[in-house]
mmCIF file of C-alpha atoms in Angstrom:
data_model
loop_
_atom_site.group_PDB
_atom_site.id
_atom_site.type_symbol
_atom_site.label_atom_id
_atom_site.label_comp_id
_atom_site.label_asym_id
_atom_site.label_seq_id
_atom_site.Cartn_x
_atom_site.Cartn_y
_atom_site.Cartn_z
ATOM 1 C CA MET A 1 -36.888 -39.582 -38.393
ATOM 2 C CA ALA A 2 -35.864 -39.159 -34.732
ATOM 3 C CA LYS A 3 -32.961 -41.577 -35.226
ATOM 4 C CA LYS A 4 -31.750 -39.555 -38.223
ATOM 5 C CA ILE A 5 -31.898 -36.280 -36.255
ATOM 6 C CA ALA A 6 -30.039 -37.884 -33.356
ATOM 7 C CA LYS A 7 -27.433 -39.209 -35.786
ATOM 8 C CA TYR A 8 -26.856 -35.786 -37.391
ATOM 9 C CA PHE A 9 -26.727 -34.138 -33.973
ATOM 10 C CA LEU A 10 -24.118 -36.662 -32.780
ATOM 11 C CA ILE A 11 -22.011 -36.070 -35.910
ATOM 12 C CA PHE A 12 -22.300 -32.285 -35.517
ATOM 13 C CA PHE A 13 -21.456 -32.479 -31.822
ATOM 14 C CA THR A 14 -18.423 -34.712 -32.443
ATOM 15 C CA LEU A 15 -17.122 -32.462 -35.244
ATOM 16 C CA SER A 16 -17.640 -29.372 -33.081
ATOM 17 C CA ILE A 17 -15.551 -30.863 -30.280
ATOM 18 C CA PHE A 18 -12.917 -31.967 -32.786
ATOM 19 C CA PHE A 19 -12.615 -28.511 -34.389
ATOM 20 C CA PHE A 20 -12.656 -26.839 -30.958
ATOM 21 C CA ILE A 21 -9.716 -28.985 -29.832
ATOM 22 C CA ILE A 22 -7.817 -28.129 -33.022
ATOM 23 C CA PHE A 23 -8.596 -24.406 -32.569
ATOM 24 C CA VAL A 24 -7.447 -24.420 -28.949
ATOM 25 C CA SER A 25 -4.310 -26.360 -29.856
ATOM 26 C CA PHE A 26 -3.196 -23.796 -32.436
ATOM 27 C CA ASN A 27 -4.496 -20.586 -30.811
ATOM 28 C CA SER A 28 -2.282 -19.889 -27.799
ATOM 29 C CA GLU A 29 -3.956 -16.567 -26.940
ATOM 30 C CA PHE A 30 -7.408 -18.175 -26.775
ATOM 31 C CA ARG A 31 -5.940 -20.979 -24.651
ATOM 32 C CA ARG A 32 -4.393 -18.465 -22.242
ATOM 33 C CA ASN A 33 -7.675 -16.553 -22.003
ATOM 34 C CA ILE A 34 -9.633 -19.696 -21.138
ATOM 35 C CA LEU A 35 -7.105 -20.591 -18.460
ATOM 36 C CA SER A 36 -7.012 -17.051 -17.040
ATOM 37 C CA TYR A 37 -10.800 -16.691 -16.880
ATOM 38 C CA SER A 38 -11.184 -20.148 -15.360
ATOM 39 C CA ILE A 39 -8.609 -19.424 -12.657
ATOM 40 C CA GLY A 40 -10.108 -15.977 -12.026
ATOM 41 C CA GLY A 41 -13.580 -17.474 -11.698
ATOM 42 C CA TYR A 42 -12.326 -20.112 -9.276
ATOM 43 C CA LYS A 43 -10.572 -17.486 -7.130
ATOM 44 C CA PHE A 44 -13.728 -15.354 -7.027
ATOM 45 C CA TYR A 45 -15.844 -18.385 -6.112
ATOM 46 C CA GLN A 46 -13.534 -19.240 -3.208
ATOM 47 C CA LYS A 47 -13.611 -15.647 -1.974
ATOM 48 C CA ILE A 48 -17.425 -15.722 -1.927
ATOM 49 C CA MET A 49 -17.399 -19.090 -0.111
ATOM 50 C CA ILE A 50 -15.038 -17.734 2.565
ATOM 51 C CA LYS A 51 -17.068 -14.533 2.994
ATOM 52 C CA ASN A 52 -20.245 -16.575 3.366
ATOM 53 C CA SER A 53 -18.537 -18.742 6.007
ATOM 54 C CA LEU A 54 -17.768 -15.742 8.196
ATOM 55 C CA PRO A 55 -18.087 -14.866 11.039
ATOM 56 C CA ASP A 56 -17.466 -18.589 11.689
ATOM 57 C CA VAL A 57 -13.669 -18.319 11.664
ATOM 58 C CA LYS A 58 -13.071 -22.068 11.941
ATOM 59 C CA LYS A 59 -15.324 -22.817 8.949
ATOM 60 C CA ALA A 60 -13.756 -20.036 6.869
ATOM 61 C CA SER A 61 -10.230 -21.175 7.801
ATOM 62 C CA ASP A 62 -11.030 -24.765 6.811
ATOM 63 C CA GLN A 63 -12.381 -23.498 3.480
ATOM 64 C CA LEU A 64 -9.176 -21.531 2.857
ATOM 65 C CA ILE A 65 -7.007 -24.536 3.755
ATOM 66 C CA LYS A 66 -8.941 -26.643 1.212
ATOM 67 C CA TYR A 67 -8.306 -23.903 -1.349
ATOM 68 C CA ILE A 68 -4.581 -23.893 -0.534
ATOM 69 C CA ASN A 69 -4.341 -27.680 -0.818
ATOM 70 C CA PHE A 70 -6.138 -27.680 -4.170
ATOM 71 C CA THR A 71 -3.996 -24.856 -5.585
ATOM 72 C CA ASN A 72 -0.858 -26.672 -4.417
ATOM 73 C CA TYR A 73 -2.025 -29.566 -6.575
ATOM 74 C CA LEU A 74 -2.474 -27.248 -9.578
ATOM 75 C CA SER A 75 0.788 -25.407 -9.036
ATOM 76 C CA SER A 76 3.896 -25.503 -6.849
ATOM 77 C CA GLU A 77 3.547 -25.579 -3.075
ATOM 78 C CA GLY A 78 5.686 -22.458 -2.640
ATOM 79 C CA LYS A 79 5.028 -19.027 -4.134
ATOM 80 C CA ASN A 80 2.554 -19.499 -6.945
ATOM 81 C CA ASN A 81 -0.174 -17.773 -8.928
ATOM 82 C CA PHE A 82 -2.678 -18.319 -6.117
ATOM 83 C CA LEU A 83 -0.604 -16.800 -3.285
ATOM 84 C CA LEU A 84 -2.043 -13.278 -3.574
ATOM 85 C CA SER A 85 -5.654 -14.480 -3.439
ATOM 86 C CA THR A 86 -4.753 -16.744 -0.472
ATOM 87 C CA TYR A 87 -3.206 -13.754 1.299
ATOM 88 C CA GLN A 88 -6.258 -11.568 0.640
ATOM 89 C CA ASN A 89 -8.654 -14.266 1.840
ATOM 90 C CA ALA A 90 -6.575 -14.655 4.995
ATOM 91 C CA GLU A 91 -6.964 -10.900 5.599
ATOM 92 C CA LEU A 92 -10.752 -11.281 5.368
ATOM 93 C CA ILE A 93 -10.689 -13.992 8.012
ATOM 94 C CA GLU A 94 -8.237 -12.241 10.354
ATOM 95 C CA GLU A 95 -10.374 -9.084 10.431
ATOM 96 C CA LYS A 96 -13.297 -11.095 11.853
ATOM 97 C CA ILE A 97 -11.378 -12.838 14.656
ATOM 98 C CA SER A 98 -12.474 -11.709 18.106
ATOM 99 C CA ASN A 99 -11.125 -14.328 20.530
ATOM 100 C CA LYS A 100 -7.981 -16.268 21.357
ATOM 101 C CA LYS A 101 -9.365 -19.685 20.359
ATOM 102 C CA ASP A 102 -10.191 -18.567 16.829
ATOM 103 C CA TYR A 103 -6.854 -16.784 16.432
ATOM 104 C CA LEU A 104 -4.903 -19.862 17.412
ATOM 105 C CA TYR A 105 -6.942 -21.905 14.919
ATOM 106 C CA PHE A 106 -6.146 -19.285 12.282
ATOM 107 C CA SER A 107 -2.446 -19.796 13.055
ATOM 108 C CA LYS A 108 -2.509 -22.853 10.754
ATOM 109 C CA ILE A 109 -2.990 -20.509 7.814
ATOM 110 C CA VAL A 110 -0.338 -18.095 9.077
ATOM 111 C CA LYS A 111 2.180 -20.939 9.240
ATOM 112 C CA ILE A 112 1.389 -21.943 5.638
ATOM 113 C CA LEU A 113 1.749 -18.341 4.402
ATOM 114 C CA ASN A 114 5.096 -17.894 6.166
ATOM 115 C CA GLU A 115 6.361 -21.111 4.589
ATOM 116 C CA LYS A 116 5.192 -20.047 1.125
ATOM 117 C CA ASP A 117 6.700 -16.568 1.361
ATOM 118 C CA PRO A 118 8.583 -15.259 4.417
ATOM 119 C CA ASN A 119 8.296 -11.685 3.109
ATOM 120 C CA LEU A 120 4.546 -11.230 3.556
ATOM 121 C CA TYR A 121 4.259 -8.318 5.967
ATOM 122 C CA LEU A 122 0.832 -9.048 7.453
ATOM 123 C CA SER A 123 1.840 -12.670 8.050
ATOM 124 C CA LYS A 124 4.639 -11.283 10.201
ATOM 125 C CA ILE A 125 2.124 -9.148 12.126
ATOM 126 C CA TRP A 126 -0.179 -12.142 12.640
ATOM 127 C CA SER A 127 2.807 -14.176 13.858
ATOM 128 C CA ILE A 128 3.513 -11.507 16.492
ATOM 129 C CA LYS A 129 -0.085 -11.641 17.711
ATOM 130 C CA ILE A 130 0.031 -15.430 17.892
ATOM 131 C CA ALA A 131 3.288 -15.303 19.874
ATOM 132 C CA LEU A 132 1.667 -12.929 22.373
ATOM 133 C CA LEU A 133 -1.386 -15.177 22.725
ATOM 134 C CA ASN A 134 0.915 -18.133 23.367
ATOM 135 C CA ASN A 135 2.861 -16.129 25.997
ATOM 136 C CA ARG A 136 6.132 -16.570 24.164
ATOM 137 C CA PRO A 137 9.283 -15.060 25.744
ATOM 138 C CA ASP A 138 9.833 -11.319 25.266
ATOM 139 C CA GLU A 139 13.013 -11.908 23.270
ATOM 140 C CA GLU A 140 11.092 -13.994 20.757
ATOM 141 C CA VAL A 141 8.426 -11.277 20.475
ATOM 142 C CA LYS A 142 11.121 -8.638 19.935
ATOM 143 C CA LYS A 143 12.707 -10.760 17.215
ATOM 144 C CA LEU A 144 9.387 -11.058 15.378
ATOM 145 C CA ILE A 145 8.716 -7.315 15.694
ATOM 146 C CA ASN A 146 12.210 -6.481 14.415
ATOM 147 C CA LEU A 147 11.737 -8.800 11.430
ATOM 148 C CA ALA A 148 8.478 -7.068 10.537
ATOM 149 C CA ILE A 149 10.037 -3.606 10.843
ATOM 150 C CA LYS A 150 13.006 -4.684 8.754
ATOM 151 C CA LEU A 151 10.624 -5.893 6.055
ATOM 152 C CA ALA A 152 8.626 -2.628 5.944
ATOM 153 C CA PRO A 153 10.129 0.079 8.195
ATOM 154 C CA ALA A 154 7.543 2.720 7.281
ATOM 155 C CA ARG A 155 4.465 0.641 8.129
ATOM 156 C CA GLU A 156 2.973 1.213 11.557
ATOM 157 C CA GLU A 157 1.348 -2.097 12.582
ATOM 158 C CA ALA A 158 4.455 -3.649 14.161
ATOM 159 C CA TYR A 159 5.190 -0.438 16.088
ATOM 160 C CA ARG A 160 1.662 -0.309 17.509
ATOM 161 C CA ILE A 161 1.822 -3.876 18.816
ATOM 162 C CA GLY A 162 5.318 -3.437 20.229
ATOM 163 C CA LEU A 163 4.602 -0.116 21.930
ATOM 164 C CA ASN A 164 1.441 -1.415 23.597
ATOM 165 C CA TYR A 165 3.019 -4.663 24.758
ATOM 166 C CA PHE A 166 6.336 -3.334 26.045
ATOM 167 C CA SER A 167 4.664 -0.345 27.698
ATOM 168 C CA ASN A 168 2.770 -2.853 29.870
ATOM 169 C CA LYS A 169 6.047 -4.683 30.461
ATOM 170 C CA ASN A 170 7.747 -1.423 31.543
ATOM 171 C CA ASP A 171 10.565 -2.124 29.078
ATOM 172 C CA ASN A 172 11.366 1.552 28.548
ATOM 173 C CA LEU A 173 14.568 0.898 26.620
ATOM 174 C CA TYR A 174 12.876 -1.133 23.891
ATOM 175 C CA PHE A 175 9.854 1.224 23.937
ATOM 176 C CA ARG A 176 12.064 4.252 23.232
ATOM 177 C CA GLY A 177 13.950 2.333 20.556
ATOM 178 C CA LEU A 178 10.699 1.553 18.746
ATOM 179 C CA CYS A 179 9.638 5.206 18.979
ATOM 180 C CA LYS A 180 12.915 6.364 17.471
ATOM 181 C CA LYS A 181 12.596 3.944 14.565
ATOM 182 C CA TYR A 182 8.985 4.948 13.931
ATOM 183 C CA HIS A 183 9.848 8.647 13.720
ATOM 184 C CA THR A 184 13.027 8.287 11.650
ATOM 185 C CA LEU A 185 12.581 5.359 9.246
ATOM 186 C CA ASN A 186 10.669 6.429 6.131
ATOM 187 C CA LEU A 187 11.578 3.737 3.585
ATOM 188 C CA GLY A 188 9.823 0.478 2.839
ATOM 189 C CA GLY A 189 6.232 1.637 2.708
ATOM 190 C CA THR A 190 3.400 -0.539 1.523
ATOM 191 C CA THR A 191 2.096 -0.981 -2.014
ATOM 192 C CA SER A 192 -1.419 -1.648 -3.218
ATOM 193 C CA GLN A 193 -2.869 -4.055 -5.750
ATOM 194 C CA TYR A 194 -5.544 -1.540 -6.705
ATOM 195 C CA ILE A 195 -3.764 1.830 -6.379
ATOM 196 C CA GLN A 196 -0.507 2.526 -8.195
ATOM 197 C CA PRO A 197 1.559 4.607 -5.756
ATOM 198 C CA ASN A 198 3.385 7.658 -7.093
ATOM 199 C CA PHE A 199 6.762 6.381 -5.885
ATOM 200 C CA TYR A 200 6.704 2.559 -5.886
ATOM 201 C CA GLY A 201 5.075 2.355 -2.474
ATOM 202 C CA PHE A 202 3.368 4.628 0.010
ATOM 203 C CA THR A 203 6.263 6.285 1.805
ATOM 204 C CA LEU A 204 7.730 9.565 3.034
ATOM 205 C CA SER A 205 11.080 9.157 1.303
ATOM 206 C CA LYS A 206 10.418 11.414 -1.697
ATOM 207 C CA PHE A 207 7.964 13.828 -3.259
ATOM 208 C CA ALA A 208 7.566 15.848 -6.451
ATOM 209 C CA ILE A 209 6.323 19.285 -7.418
ATOM 210 C CA GLU A 210 4.476 20.308 -10.561
ATOM 211 C CA PRO A 211 4.515 24.090 -11.150
ATOM 212 C CA PHE A 212 1.533 25.605 -12.990
ATOM 213 C CA PHE A 213 3.240 27.034 -16.051
ATOM 214 C CA GLU A 214 1.678 29.395 -18.550
ATOM 215 C CA ASN A 215 1.848 28.120 -22.135
ATOM 216 C CA LEU A 216 4.140 25.222 -21.201
ATOM 217 C CA GLU A 217 3.525 21.509 -20.722
ATOM 218 C CA ALA A 218 3.436 20.048 -17.228
ATOM 219 C CA LYS A 219 6.838 19.234 -15.750
ATOM 220 C CA TYR A 220 7.568 17.193 -12.610
ATOM 221 C CA TYR A 221 10.569 17.819 -10.368
ATOM 222 C CA ILE A 222 11.353 15.002 -7.908
ATOM 223 C CA LYS A 223 13.124 15.444 -4.587
ATOM 224 C CA GLU A 224 14.587 12.520 -2.622
ATOM 225 C CA GLY A 225 16.434 12.211 0.675
ATOM 226 C CA ILE A 226 13.707 13.494 2.991
ATOM 227 C CA ILE A 227 14.654 13.834 6.668
ATOM 228 C CA LEU A 228 11.790 13.361 9.111
ATOM 229 C CA ASP A 229 10.971 15.731 11.982
ATOM 230 C CA GLU A 230 13.199 18.545 10.715
ATOM 231 C CA LEU A 231 12.374 21.749 8.846
ATOM 232 C CA GLN A 232 14.391 21.532 5.631
ATOM 233 C CA ASN A 233 14.801 23.676 2.550
ATOM 234 C CA TYR A 234 13.902 21.749 -0.600
ATOM 235 C CA ILE A 235 15.182 23.695 -3.600
ATOM 236 C CA PHE A 236 13.993 23.039 -7.162
ATOM 237 C CA THR A 237 15.780 24.592 -10.134
ATOM 238 C CA LEU A 238 13.472 25.063 -13.122
ATOM 239 C CA ASP A 239 14.662 24.212 -16.624
ATOM 240 C CA ILE A 240 14.146 27.793 -17.804
ATOM 241 C CA PRO A 241 12.958 30.987 -16.067
ATOM 242 C CA THR A 242 9.234 31.066 -16.549
ATOM 243 C CA THR A 243 5.908 32.361 -15.261
ATOM 244 C CA ILE A 244 4.131 30.265 -12.616
ATOM 245 C CA LYS A 245 0.748 30.721 -10.982
ATOM 246 C CA GLY A 246 0.619 27.710 -8.636
ATOM 247 C CA ILE A 247 2.223 24.455 -7.526
ATOM 248 C CA ASN A 248 1.045 20.875 -7.111
ATOM 249 C CA ILE A 249 2.911 18.807 -4.524
ATOM 250 C CA HIS A 250 2.687 15.071 -5.342
ATOM 251 C CA THR A 251 3.264 12.607 -2.537
ATOM 252 C CA SER A 252 2.303 9.076 -1.491
ATOM 253 C CA PHE A 253 0.992 9.336 2.035
ATOM 254 C CA LEU A 254 1.228 6.890 4.904
ATOM 255 C CA PRO A 255 -1.462 6.863 7.606
ATOM 256 C CA GLY A 256 -0.687 9.596 10.122
ATOM 257 C CA SER A 257 1.717 11.433 7.818
ATOM 258 C CA LYS A 258 2.092 15.168 8.266
ATOM 259 C CA ILE A 259 3.666 17.770 5.991
ATOM 260 C CA GLU A 260 4.168 21.232 7.433
ATOM 261 C CA ILE A 261 4.539 23.962 4.786
ATOM 262 C CA ASP A 262 6.479 26.659 6.624
ATOM 263 C CA SER A 263 7.311 28.961 3.706
ATOM 264 C CA ILE A 264 7.778 29.096 -0.070
ATOM 265 C CA ASN A 265 10.244 31.441 -1.770
ATOM 266 C CA PHE A 266 10.977 32.102 -5.428
ATOM 267 C CA THR A 267 14.165 33.259 -7.086
ATOM 268 C CA ASN A 268 13.742 35.118 -10.383
ATOM 269 C CA LYS A 269 16.219 35.519 -13.227
ATOM 270 C CA ASN A 270 17.678 38.623 -11.536
ATOM 271 C CA ASN A 271 18.353 36.619 -8.352
ATOM 272 C CA ASN A 272 15.690 38.521 -6.447
ATOM 273 C CA ILE A 273 14.010 36.457 -3.733
ATOM 274 C CA ILE A 274 10.223 36.654 -3.501
ATOM 275 C CA THR A 275 8.277 35.224 -0.556
ATOM 276 C CA LEU A 276 4.900 33.676 -1.299
ATOM 277 C CA PRO A 277 2.219 34.772 1.188
ATOM 278 C CA LEU A 278 0.714 31.404 2.111
ATOM 279 C CA ASN A 279 -2.277 32.940 3.891
ATOM 280 C CA SER A 280 -3.453 34.657 0.727
ATOM 281 C CA SER A 281 -2.976 31.537 -1.413
ATOM 282 C CA TYR A 282 -5.672 28.898 -1.857
ATOM 283 C CA ILE A 283 -4.492 25.464 -0.696
ATOM 284 C CA LYS A 284 -6.508 22.289 -1.199
ATOM 285 C CA THR A 285 -6.024 18.512 -1.162
ATOM 286 C CA GLN A 286 -7.797 15.521 -2.663
ATOM 287 C CA LYS A 287 -8.252 13.352 0.443
ATOM 288 C CA SER A 288 -6.201 14.761 3.306
ATOM 289 C CA TYR A 289 -6.918 17.454 5.896
ATOM 290 C CA LEU A 290 -5.428 20.881 6.548
ATOM 291 C CA GLU A 291 -4.404 22.559 9.768
ATOM 292 C CA THR A 292 -3.271 26.190 9.930
ATOM 293 C CA GLN A 293 -1.078 27.657 12.642
ATOM 294 C CA GLY A 294 0.212 31.189 12.225
ATOM 295 C CA ASN A 295 1.711 31.513 8.749
ATOM 296 C CA SER A 296 2.285 27.777 8.259
ATOM 297 C CA VAL A 297 -0.069 25.136 6.874
ATOM 298 C CA SER A 298 0.052 21.426 7.743
ATOM 299 C CA VAL A 299 -1.394 18.608 5.643
ATOM 300 C CA ILE A 300 -2.408 15.449 7.521
ATOM 301 C CA GLY A 301 -2.916 12.109 5.748
ATOM 302 C CA THR A 302 -5.228 9.451 7.141
ATOM 303 C CA ASN A 303 -4.476 6.404 4.993
ATOM 304 C CA ASN A 304 -2.305 4.954 2.227
ATOM 305 C CA THR A 305 -3.094 7.215 -0.681
ATOM 306 C CA ASN A 306 -1.653 9.215 -3.529
ATOM 307 C CA GLU A 307 -2.098 12.862 -2.623
ATOM 308 C CA VAL A 308 -1.901 16.103 -4.568
ATOM 309 C CA ILE A 309 -1.555 19.295 -2.523
ATOM 310 C CA SER A 310 -2.555 22.178 -4.773
ATOM 311 C CA ILE A 311 -1.338 25.702 -3.957
ATOM 312 C CA ASN A 312 -2.996 28.344 -6.116
ATOM 313 C CA PHE A 313 -1.256 31.722 -5.919
ATOM 314 C CA GLU A 314 -3.102 34.999 -5.552
ATOM 315 C CA LYS A 315 -1.164 36.293 -8.576
ATOM 316 C CA THR A 316 1.298 35.043 -11.163
ATOM 317 C CA TYR A 317 5.072 35.303 -10.712
ATOM 318 C CA ASN A 318 7.270 36.004 -13.740
ATOM 319 C CA PHE A 319 10.709 34.730 -14.768
ATOM 320 C CA ILE A 320 11.036 32.312 -11.839
ATOM 321 C CA SER A 321 14.172 30.153 -11.958
ATOM 322 C CA LYS A 322 14.128 28.484 -8.508
ATOM 323 C CA ILE A 323 11.518 27.396 -5.995
ATOM 324 C CA ASN A 324 12.563 26.985 -2.358
ATOM 325 C CA MET A 325 10.044 25.162 -0.168
ATOM 326 C CA ARG A 326 10.710 24.997 3.560
ATOM 327 C CA LEU A 327 8.920 21.849 4.707
ATOM 328 C CA LYS A 328 8.797 19.476 7.628
ATOM 329 C CA PHE A 329 7.813 15.847 7.056
ATOM 330 C CA SER A 330 6.777 13.935 10.161
ATOM 331 C CA ARG A 331 4.556 11.191 11.523
ATOM 332 C CA MET A 332 1.888 11.799 14.137
ATOM 333 C CA GLN A 333 2.252 10.065 17.501
ATOM 334 C CA LEU A 334 0.963 6.571 18.208
ATOM 335 C CA THR A 335 0.753 7.137 21.981
ATOM 336 C CA ASN A 336 0.487 10.098 24.342
ATOM 337 C CA LYS A 337 4.108 9.700 25.447
ATOM 338 C CA THR A 338 6.280 12.652 24.430
ATOM 339 C CA GLU A 339 8.806 10.514 22.570
ATOM 340 C CA CYS A 340 6.152 8.575 20.664
#
């Protein structure tokens, strides 16, 4: 009896495997799902292993190098499907490094990442730190900083390292040059895997307004060509004269961004200009902070985030055809020096 059961079980098991292979062979979607879930599970497992290895940086780095070597076997050795997870795991390790010895050991991973993709911004930042730890010549450090800024001019990490280092070196010329770039370059902000920025990256190069219409669908008006550190008039012409009772300002903030709202004027269909009293309006944000000074209001961002600045008017305004917002976009200082 037992032999018969074992026989039937073996036949059933063999047929099951046979039909499964046939099903997988002809069902491409199922095959892709199996592969995707398997790869996703392996990535998650490696992330847990690396987290559990920390704060032992050497052990975690060795674990990541094993992961890189294995994924190179599964895919190409250059940019591949595993590069993003490698990059994220490297970030986890770098955040825990507290001494020179560990950072120089971590440099093995930085070298691999730079070879796989020379356009990884944080790899550039880590390369700068490694060059400083190795006491590389100032010209080499400057070259690395310039490469990082060229890759993402709006990000602040390269500026912070450069300002601190060359302040100690008393290289005032390069220090002032970095300050000027930091306060004038607003393109090339960062993006996020988990947050979809409003404008293809967190940056101060553009923004949009969304008037609160009565009995009309929402409409977005985008303005580009922002100039930093200058009060500018940003004029929006509405599709048709209409009644508005508030405005949303949509922006993608960088850390330390500041928007000063100096004044808001409306033009109606009779070309009369109406000034909005900001002090009697209700202004709020989702994540940022407000600072009032006289009749102006400043909004200060603290991190990479999509932001909506809502301005609710005290009353409604009829037959508005244009909105003129006098704004100043700027970045807060990284040091106590006047120029930066």
